[in-house]
């Protein structure tokens, strides 16, 4: 496990999401929440085919839920996929809903198979408001939102997060570890094909 975390650059990825945690949470909570989230997330178990739609990513993540939970980090408990919310007679669906045992709060994860768009923040914020209002126990802390996108412009994300009261983090996801590694290390790792051949 230690080797895997070193290879995946866990230390360099931890606490790296673009977020509004310092303004949305008390200082002690903000620091702890920031360390829980990473950027990028490595979904190498998705394989080499690039998913084109969010539903494909969700399906593959839930099929590999143990790997996904290990990738998220300690303390995450899976609540559900496509969790239904009815708001004012309209139906909405949270891509993935978790509860973090140490942070004592729900974590709403929205997956996007495309680059960041500012409107994604508004959607995620609404889901957090509904979870806070309907699902949260009075002892729970505010729901955290995590938007996972294929790519992002840091400056656009920072401006998009400004003014939101709910704690929201934005991070990228990668489907291969090698793509997330520095160029000088990529050549030293075997390709997916080489690993598959070795396992045969």
Coordinates of N, CA and C in Angstrom, one line a residue:
X1 N 0.8 -1.2 0.0 CA 0.0 0.0 0.0 C 0.9 1.3 0.0
X2 N 1.9 1.2 0.8 CA 2.9 2.4 0.9 C 3.5 2.6 -0.5
X3 N 3.9 1.5 -1.2 CA 4.5 1.7 -2.5 C 3.5 2.3 -3.5
X4 N 2.2 1.9 -3.4 CA 1.2 2.4 -4.3 C 1.0 3.9 -4.0
X5 N 1.0 4.3 -2.8 CA 0.8 5.7 -2.4 C 2.0 6.6 -2.9
X6 N 3.2 6.0 -2.8 CA 4.4 6.7 -3.3 C 4.3 6.9 -4.8
X7 N 4.0 5.8 -5.5 CA 3.9 5.8 -6.9 C 2.8 6.8 -7.4
X8 N 1.7 6.8 -6.7 CA 0.6 7.7 -7.1 C 0.8 9.2 -6.7
X9 N 1.9 9.5 -6.0 CA 2.2 10.8 -5.6 C 1.2 11.4 -4.6
X10 N 0.7 10.5 -3.7 CA -0.3 10.9 -2.7 C 0.1 12.2 -2.0
X11 N 1.3 12.3 -1.5 CA 1.7 13.4 -0.7 C 1.6 14.7 -1.5
X12 N 2.0 14.6 -2.8 CA 1.9 15.8 -3.7 C 0.5 16.2 -4.0
X13 N -0.4 15.2 -4.0 CA -1.8 15.5 -4.4 C -2.7 15.9 -3.2
X14 N -2.3 15.5 -2.0 CA -3.2 15.8 -0.8 C -3.3 17.3 -0.6
X15 N -4.5 17.8 -0.2 CA -4.7 19.2 0.1 C -4.5 20.1 -1.0
X16 N -4.7 19.6 -2.3 CA -4.4 20.4 -3.4 C -5.6 20.9 -4.2
X17 N -6.8 20.5 -3.8 CA -8.0 20.9 -4.6 C -8.2 22.4 -4.5
X18 N -8.7 23.0 -5.6 CA -9.1 24.4 -5.5 C -10.4 24.5 -4.8
X19 N -10.5 25.3 -3.7 CA -11.7 25.3 -2.9 C -11.9 26.6 -2.2
X20 N -13.0 26.7 -1.5 CA -13.4 27.9 -0.7 C -13.4 27.5 0.8
X21 N -12.8 26.4 1.2 CA -12.8 26.0 2.5 C -12.4 27.0 3.6
X22 N -11.4 27.8 3.3 CA -11.0 28.8 4.4 C -12.1 29.9 4.7
X23 N -12.9 30.2 3.7 CA -14.0 31.2 3.9 C -15.3 30.5 4.3
X24 N -15.5 29.2 4.0 CA -16.8 28.6 4.3 C -16.8 27.8 5.6
X25 N -15.6 27.5 6.1 CA -15.5 26.7 7.4 C -14.7 27.4 8.4
X26 N -14.9 27.1 9.7 CA -14.0 27.6 10.7 C -12.6 27.1 10.5
X27 N -11.5 27.9 10.9 CA -10.1 27.5 10.6 C -9.7 26.1 10.9
X28 N -10.1 25.6 12.1 CA -9.7 24.2 12.4 C -10.3 23.2 11.4
X29 N -11.6 23.4 11.1 CA -12.3 22.5 10.2 C -11.7 22.6 8.8
X30 N -11.5 23.8 8.4 CA -11.0 24.1 7.0 C -9.7 23.4 6.8
X31 N -8.7 23.4 7.7 CA -7.5 22.7 7.5 C -7.7 21.2 7.4
X32 N -8.5 20.7 8.3 CA -8.7 19.2 8.2 C -9.4 18.8 7.0
X33 N -10.4 19.5 6.5 CA -11.2 19.2 5.3 C -10.2 19.3 4.1
X34 N -9.4 20.4 4.1 CA -8.5 20.5 2.9 C -7.6 19.3 2.8
X35 N -7.1 18.8 3.9 CA -6.2 17.6 3.8 C -6.9 16.3 3.4
X36 N -8.2 16.3 3.6 CA -8.9 15.1 3.2 C -9.0 14.9 1.7
X37 N -9.1 16.1 1.0 CA -9.3 16.0 -0.5 C -8.0 16.2 -1.2
X38 N -8.0 15.6 -2.5 CA -6.7 15.6 -3.3 C -7.0 16.3 -4.6
X39 N -6.0 16.4 -5.4 CA -6.1 16.9 -6.8 C -4.8 16.5 -7.5
X40 N -4.8 15.7 -8.5 CA -6.0 15.0 -9.1 C -6.3 13.7 -8.3
X41 N -7.5 13.2 -8.6 CA -7.9 11.9 -8.1 C -7.5 10.9 -9.3
X42 N -7.0 9.7 -8.9 CA -6.5 8.8 -9.9 C -7.5 7.6 -10.0
X43 N -8.2 7.5 -11.1 CA -9.2 6.5 -11.3 C -8.6 5.5 -12.3
X44 N -7.4 5.0 -12.0 CA -6.7 4.1 -12.9 C -7.5 2.8 -13.1
X45 N -8.4 2.4 -12.2 CA -9.2 1.2 -12.4 C -10.2 1.4 -13.5
X46 N -10.4 2.6 -14.0 CA -11.3 2.8 -15.1 C -10.8 2.2 -16.4
X47 N -9.5 1.9 -16.5 CA -8.9 1.3 -17.7 C -8.4 2.4 -18.6
X48 N -8.1 2.0 -19.8 CA -7.5 2.9 -20.8 C -8.6 3.6 -21.7
X49 N -9.8 3.1 -21.7 CA -10.8 3.7 -22.5 C -11.4 4.9 -21.8
X50 N -11.4 6.1 -22.4 CA -11.8 7.3 -21.8 C -13.4 7.3 -21.8
X51 N -14.0 7.3 -20.6 CA -15.5 7.4 -20.5 C -15.9 8.8 -21.1
X52 N -17.0 8.7 -21.9 CA -17.5 9.9 -22.5 C -18.6 10.6 -21.8
X53 N -19.3 9.9 -20.9 CA -20.4 10.5 -20.1 C -20.2 10.2 -18.6
X54 N -20.8 11.1 -17.8 CA -20.7 10.9 -16.4 C -21.3 9.6 -15.9
X55 N -22.4 9.1 -16.5 CA -23.0 7.9 -16.1 C -22.1 6.7 -16.2
X56 N -21.2 6.7 -17.3 CA -20.2 5.7 -17.4 C -19.2 5.7 -16.3
X57 N -18.8 6.9 -15.9 CA -17.8 7.0 -14.8 C -18.4 6.5 -13.5
X58 N -19.7 6.9 -13.2 CA -20.4 6.5 -12.0 C -20.5 5.0 -12.0
X59 N -20.9 4.4 -13.1 CA -21.1 2.9 -13.1 C -19.8 2.2 -12.8
X60 N -18.7 2.7 -13.5 CA -17.4 2.0 -13.2 C -16.9 2.2 -11.8
X61 N -17.1 3.4 -11.3 CA -16.7 3.7 -9.9 C -17.4 2.8 -8.9
X62 N -18.7 2.7 -9.1 CA -19.5 1.8 -8.2 C -19.2 0.4 -8.3
X63 N -18.8 0.0 -9.5 CA -18.4 -1.4 -9.7 C -17.0 -1.7 -9.0
X64 N -16.2 -0.7 -8.9 CA -14.9 -0.8 -8.2 C -15.0 0.1 -6.9
X65 N -16.0 -0.1 -6.2 CA -16.2 0.8 -5.0 C -15.1 0.7 -4.0
X66 N -14.6 -0.5 -3.8 CA -13.5 -0.6 -2.8 C -12.3 0.2 -3.3
X67 N -11.9 0.1 -4.6 CA -10.8 0.8 -5.1 C -11.0 2.3 -5.0
X68 N -12.3 2.7 -5.3 CA -12.6 4.1 -5.3 C -12.5 4.7 -3.9
X69 N -13.0 3.9 -2.9 CA -13.0 4.4 -1.5 C -11.5 4.5 -1.0
X70 N -10.7 3.6 -1.5 CA -9.2 3.7 -1.1 C -8.6 4.9 -1.8
X71 N -9.1 5.2 -3.0 CA -8.6 6.4 -3.7 C -9.0 7.7 -3.0
X72 N -10.3 7.7 -2.5 CA -10.8 8.9 -1.8 C -10.0 9.1 -0.5
X73 N -9.7 8.1 0.3 CA -9.0 8.2 1.5 C -9.8 7.6 2.7
X74 N -9.2 7.6 3.9 CA -9.9 7.0 5.0 C -11.0 7.8 5.5
X75 N -12.1 7.1 6.0 CA -13.2 7.8 6.6 C -14.4 7.9 5.8
X76 N -14.3 7.6 4.5 CA -15.5 7.8 3.6 C -16.4 6.5 3.6
X77 N -17.7 6.7 3.9 CA -18.7 5.7 3.8 C -19.6 5.9 2.6
X78 N -19.8 4.9 1.8 CA -20.6 5.1 0.6 C -22.1 5.1 1.0
X79 N -22.8 6.1 0.6 CA -24.3 6.2 0.9 C -25.1 5.8 -0.3
X80 N -24.7 6.3 -1.5 CA -25.5 5.9 -2.7 C -25.0 6.6 -4.0
X81 N -25.6 6.1 -5.1 CA -25.3 6.6 -6.4 C -26.6 7.1 -7.0
X82 N -26.6 8.2 -7.7 CA -27.9 8.8 -8.2 C -28.9 8.9 -7.2
X83 N -28.5 9.5 -6.0 CA -29.4 9.7 -4.9 C -30.5 10.7 -5.3
X84 N -31.8 10.3 -5.2 CA -32.9 11.2 -5.6 C -33.2 12.3 -4.6
X85 N -33.4 13.5 -5.2 CA -33.8 14.6 -4.4 C -35.0 15.2 -5.1
X86 N -36.1 15.4 -4.4 CA -37.3 16.1 -5.0 C -37.3 17.5 -4.4
X87 N -37.3 18.5 -5.3 CA -37.2 19.9 -4.8 C -38.3 20.7 -5.6
X88 N -39.3 21.1 -4.9 CA -40.4 21.9 -5.5 C -41.1 21.2 -6.6
X89 N -41.2 19.9 -6.5 CA -41.8 19.1 -7.5 C -40.9 18.6 -8.6
X90 N -39.7 19.1 -8.6 CA -38.7 18.7 -9.7 C -37.8 17.6 -9.1
X91 N -37.3 16.7 -10.0 CA -36.4 15.6 -9.6 C -35.0 16.0 -9.9
X92 N -34.1 15.7 -9.0 CA -32.7 15.9 -9.1 C -32.0 14.7 -8.6
X93 N -30.8 14.4 -9.1 CA -30.0 13.2 -8.7 C -28.6 13.5 -8.4
X94 N -28.1 13.2 -7.2 CA -26.7 13.4 -6.8 C -25.9 12.3 -7.4
X95 N -24.8 12.6 -8.1 CA -24.0 11.5 -8.7 C -23.6 10.5 -7.7
X96 N -22.9 10.9 -6.6 CA -22.4 10.1 -5.6 C -22.5 10.8 -4.2
X97 N -23.0 10.1 -3.2 CA -23.2 10.6 -1.9 C -22.4 9.8 -0.9
X98 N -21.6 10.4 -0.1 CA -20.8 9.7 0.9 C -21.0 10.4 2.3
X99 N -20.6 9.7 3.3 CA -20.6 10.3 4.6 C -19.2 10.1 5.2
X100 N -18.6 11.2 5.7 CA -17.2 11.1 6.2 C -17.3 11.0 7.7
X101 N -16.8 9.8 8.2 CA -16.9 9.5 9.6 C -16.1 10.4 10.5
X102 N -15.0 10.8 10.1 CA -14.1 11.7 10.9 C -14.6 13.1 10.9
X103 N -15.0 13.6 9.7 CA -15.4 15.0 9.6 C -16.9 15.2 10.1
X104 N -17.6 14.1 10.2 CA -19.0 14.1 10.6 C -19.9 14.9 9.7
X105 N -19.8 14.6 8.4 CA -20.6 15.4 7.4 C -20.8 14.5 6.2
X106 N -21.9 14.9 5.4 CA -22.1 14.3 4.1 C -21.1 14.9 3.1
X107 N -20.8 14.2 2.1 CA -19.9 14.7 1.0 C -20.6 14.4 -0.3
X108 N -21.0 15.4 -1.0 CA -21.7 15.3 -2.3 C -20.6 15.3 -3.4
X109 N -20.6 14.3 -4.2 CA -19.6 14.3 -5.3 C -20.3 14.4 -6.6
X110 N -20.0 15.4 -7.4 CA -20.5 15.5 -8.8 C -19.4 15.2 -9.7
X111 N -19.6 14.3 -10.7 CA -18.6 13.9 -11.7 C -18.9 14.5 -13.0
X112 N -17.9 15.0 -13.7 CA -18.1 15.5 -15.0 C -17.0 14.9 -15.9
X113 N -17.4 14.5 -17.1 CA -16.5 13.9 -18.1 C -16.0 15.0 -19.0
X114 N -16.0 16.2 -18.6 CA -15.5 17.3 -19.4 C -14.8 18.3 -18.5
X115 N -14.3 19.4 -19.1 CA -13.6 20.4 -18.3 C -14.6 21.2 -17.5
X116 N -14.0 21.9 -16.5 CA -14.8 22.7 -15.6 C -15.6 23.8 -16.3
X117 N -16.9 24.0 -15.9 CA -17.7 25.1 -16.3 C -18.3 25.7 -15.0
X118 N -18.4 27.1 -15.0 CA -18.8 27.8 -13.8 C -20.2 27.3 -13.3
X119 N -21.1 27.0 -14.2 CA -22.4 26.5 -13.8 C -22.5 25.3 -12.9
X120 N -21.4 24.5 -13.0 CA -21.3 23.2 -12.2 C -21.4 23.6 -10.7
X121 N -20.8 24.7 -10.3 CA -20.7 25.1 -8.9 C -22.1 25.3 -8.4
X122 N -23.0 26.0 -9.2 CA -24.3 26.3 -8.7 C -25.1 25.1 -8.5
X123 N -25.0 24.1 -9.4 CA -25.7 22.8 -9.3 C -25.3 22.1 -8.0
X124 N -24.0 22.0 -7.8 CA -23.4 21.4 -6.6 C -23.9 22.1 -5.3
X125 N -23.9 23.4 -5.3 CA -24.3 24.2 -4.2 C -25.7 23.9 -3.8
X126 N -26.6 23.8 -4.8 CA -28.0 23.5 -4.6 C -28.2 22.1 -3.9
X127 N -27.4 21.1 -4.4 CA -27.5 19.8 -3.8 C -27.0 19.8 -2.4
X128 N -26.0 20.6 -2.1 CA -25.5 20.7 -0.7 C -26.6 21.3 0.2
X129 N -27.3 22.3 -0.3 CA -28.4 23.0 0.5 C -29.5 22.0 0.8
X130 N -29.9 21.2 -0.2 CA -30.9 20.2 0.0 C -30.5 19.1 1.0
X131 N -29.3 18.6 0.9 CA -28.8 17.6 1.8 C -28.7 18.2 3.2
X132 N -28.2 19.4 3.4 CA -28.2 20.1 4.7 C -29.6 20.2 5.3
X133 N -30.6 20.5 4.5 CA -31.9 20.7 4.9 C -32.7 19.4 5.2
X134 N -32.5 18.4 4.4 CA -33.3 17.2 4.4 C -32.6 16.0 5.1
X135 N -31.4 15.7 4.8 CA -30.7 14.5 5.2 C -29.9 14.7 6.5
X136 N -29.3 15.9 6.7 CA -28.4 16.1 7.9 C -29.1 15.9 9.2
X137 N -28.4 15.3 10.1 CA -28.8 15.3 11.5 C -28.4 16.6 12.2
X138 N -29.1 17.1 13.2 CA -28.6 18.4 13.8 C -27.2 18.4 14.3
X139 N -26.6 17.2 14.6 CA -25.2 17.1 15.0 C -24.2 17.1 13.9
X140 N -24.7 16.9 12.6 CA -23.8 16.9 11.5 C -23.3 18.2 11.2
X141 N -22.0 18.3 10.6 CA -21.5 19.5 10.2 C -21.9 19.8 8.7
X142 N -21.7 21.0 8.2 CA -22.2 21.3 6.9 C -21.7 20.3 5.8
X143 N -22.6 20.0 4.9 CA -22.2 19.1 3.8 C -21.1 19.8 2.9
X144 N -20.1 18.9 2.5 CA -19.0 19.4 1.7 C -19.3 18.9 0.3
X145 N -19.0 19.7 -0.7 CA -19.2 19.4 -2.1 C -17.8 19.2 -2.8
X146 N -17.7 18.2 -3.6 CA -16.5 17.9 -4.3 C -16.9 17.7 -5.8
X147 N -16.4 18.6 -6.6 CA -16.7 18.5 -8.1 C -15.4 18.0 -8.7
X148 N -15.6 16.8 -9.4 CA -14.5 16.2 -10.1 C -14.7 16.4 -11.6
X149 N -13.7 17.0 -12.2 CA -13.7 17.4 -13.6 C -12.5 16.8 -14.4
X150 N -12.6 16.8 -15.7 CA -11.5 16.3 -16.5 C -10.4 17.3 -16.6
X151 N -10.7 18.5 -16.5 CA -9.7 19.6 -16.5 C -10.2 20.9 -16.0
X152 N -9.3 21.8 -15.6 CA -9.8 23.0 -15.0 C -8.8 24.1 -15.1
X153 N -9.3 25.4 -15.2 CA -8.5 26.6 -15.2 C -8.7 27.1 -13.8
X154 N -7.5 27.1 -13.1 CA -7.5 27.5 -11.6 C -8.2 28.9 -11.4
X155 N -7.9 29.8 -12.2 CA -8.4 31.2 -12.1 C -9.9 31.2 -12.2
X156 N -10.4 30.5 -13.2 CA -11.9 30.5 -13.4 C -12.5 29.8 -12.3
X157 N -11.9 28.7 -11.7 CA -12.5 28.0 -10.6 C -12.6 28.9 -9.4
X158 N -11.5 29.7 -9.1 CA -11.4 30.6 -8.0 C -12.5 31.6 -8.0
X159 N -12.7 32.2 -9.2 CA -13.7 33.2 -9.4 C -15.1 32.6 -9.2
X160 N -15.3 31.4 -9.7 CA -16.6 30.7 -9.6 C -17.0 30.4 -8.2
X161 N -16.0 30.1 -7.4 CA -16.2 29.7 -6.0 C -16.5 30.9 -5.1
X162 N -16.0 32.1 -5.5 CA -16.2 33.3 -4.7 C -17.6 33.6 -4.4
X163 N -17.9 33.8 -3.1 CA -19.3 34.2 -2.7 C -20.1 33.0 -2.2
X164 N -19.7 31.8 -2.5 CA -20.5 30.6 -2.0 C -20.2 30.4 -0.5
X165 N -21.2 30.1 0.2 CA -21.1 29.8 1.7 C -20.8 28.4 2.0
X166 N -21.3 27.5 1.1 CA -21.1 26.0 1.3 C -19.6 25.7 0.9
X167 N -19.0 24.8 1.7 CA -17.6 24.4 1.4 C -17.6 23.5 0.1
X168 N -16.9 24.0 -0.9 CA -16.8 23.3 -2.2 C -15.4 23.2 -2.6
X169 N -15.0 22.0 -3.0 CA -13.7 21.7 -3.6 C -13.8 21.3 -5.1
X170 N -12.9 21.7 -5.9 CA -12.9 21.3 -7.3 C -11.5 20.6 -7.6
X171 N -11.6 19.4 -8.1 CA -10.4 18.7 -8.4 C -10.5 18.0 -9.7
X172 N -9.4 17.6 -10.3 CA -9.4 16.9 -11.6 C -9.4 15.4 -11.3
X173 N -9.8 14.6 -12.2 CA -9.6 13.1 -12.1 C -8.8 12.7 -13.4
X174 N -8.0 11.6 -13.2 CA -7.2 11.0 -14.2 C -7.5 9.5 -14.2
X175 N -7.5 8.9 -15.4 CA -7.8 7.5 -15.5 C -6.6 6.6 -15.6
X176 N -5.4 7.2 -15.6 CA -4.2 6.4 -15.6 C -3.2 7.1 -14.7
X177 N -2.5 6.3 -13.8 CA -1.5 6.9 -13.0 C -0.4 7.5 -13.8
X178 N 0.0 6.9 -14.9 CA 1.1 7.4 -15.7 C 0.9 8.8 -16.2
X179 N -0.4 9.1 -16.5 CA -0.7 10.5 -17.0 C -0.6 11.5 -15.9
X180 N -0.7 11.1 -14.6 CA -0.6 12.0 -13.5 C 0.8 12.2 -13.0
X181 N 1.8 11.4 -13.5 CA 3.1 11.4 -13.0 C 4.0 12.4 -13.9
X182 N 5.0 12.9 -13.2 CA 5.9 13.8 -14.0 C 6.5 13.1 -15.2
X183 N 6.8 13.8 -16.2 CA 7.4 13.2 -17.5 C 8.6 12.3 -17.2
X184 N 9.5 12.7 -16.3 CA 10.7 12.0 -16.1 C 10.5 10.6 -15.4
X185 N 9.3 10.4 -14.8 CA 9.0 9.2 -14.1 C 8.2 8.2 -15.0
X186 N 7.5 8.8 -16.0 CA 6.6 8.0 -16.8 C 7.3 6.8 -17.5
X187 N 8.5 7.1 -18.0 CA 9.2 6.0 -18.8 C 9.7 4.9 -17.9
X188 N 9.8 5.1 -16.6 CA 10.3 4.1 -15.7 C 9.1 3.1 -15.2
X189 N 7.9 3.5 -15.5 CA 6.7 2.6 -15.1 C 6.3 1.8 -16.3
X190 N 5.9 0.6 -16.1 CA 5.4 -0.3 -17.2 C 4.0 0.3 -17.7
X191 N 3.8 0.0 -19.0 CA 2.5 0.4 -19.5 C 1.4 -0.6 -19.1
X192 N 0.2 -0.2 -19.3 CA -1.0 -1.1 -19.0 C -0.8 -2.4 -19.7
X193 N -0.4 -2.3 -21.0 CA -0.2 -3.5 -21.8 C 0.8 -4.4 -21.3
X194 N 1.9 -3.9 -20.8 CA 3.0 -4.6 -20.2 C 2.6 -5.3 -18.9
X195 N 1.8 -4.6 -18.1 CA 1.3 -5.2 -16.9 C 0.4 -6.4 -17.2
X196 N -0.5 -6.2 -18.1 CA -1.5 -7.2 -18.5 C -0.7 -8.4 -19.0
X197 N 0.3 -8.2 -19.9 CA 1.1 -9.3 -20.4 C 1.8 -10.1 -19.3
X198 N 2.3 -9.4 -18.3 CA 3.0 -10.0 -17.2 C 2.0 -10.8 -16.4
X199 N 0.8 -10.4 -16.2 CA -0.2 -11.1 -15.4 C -0.7 -12.4 -16.1
X200 N -0.6 -12.4 -17.4 CA -1.0 -13.6 -18.2 C 0.0 -14.7 -17.9

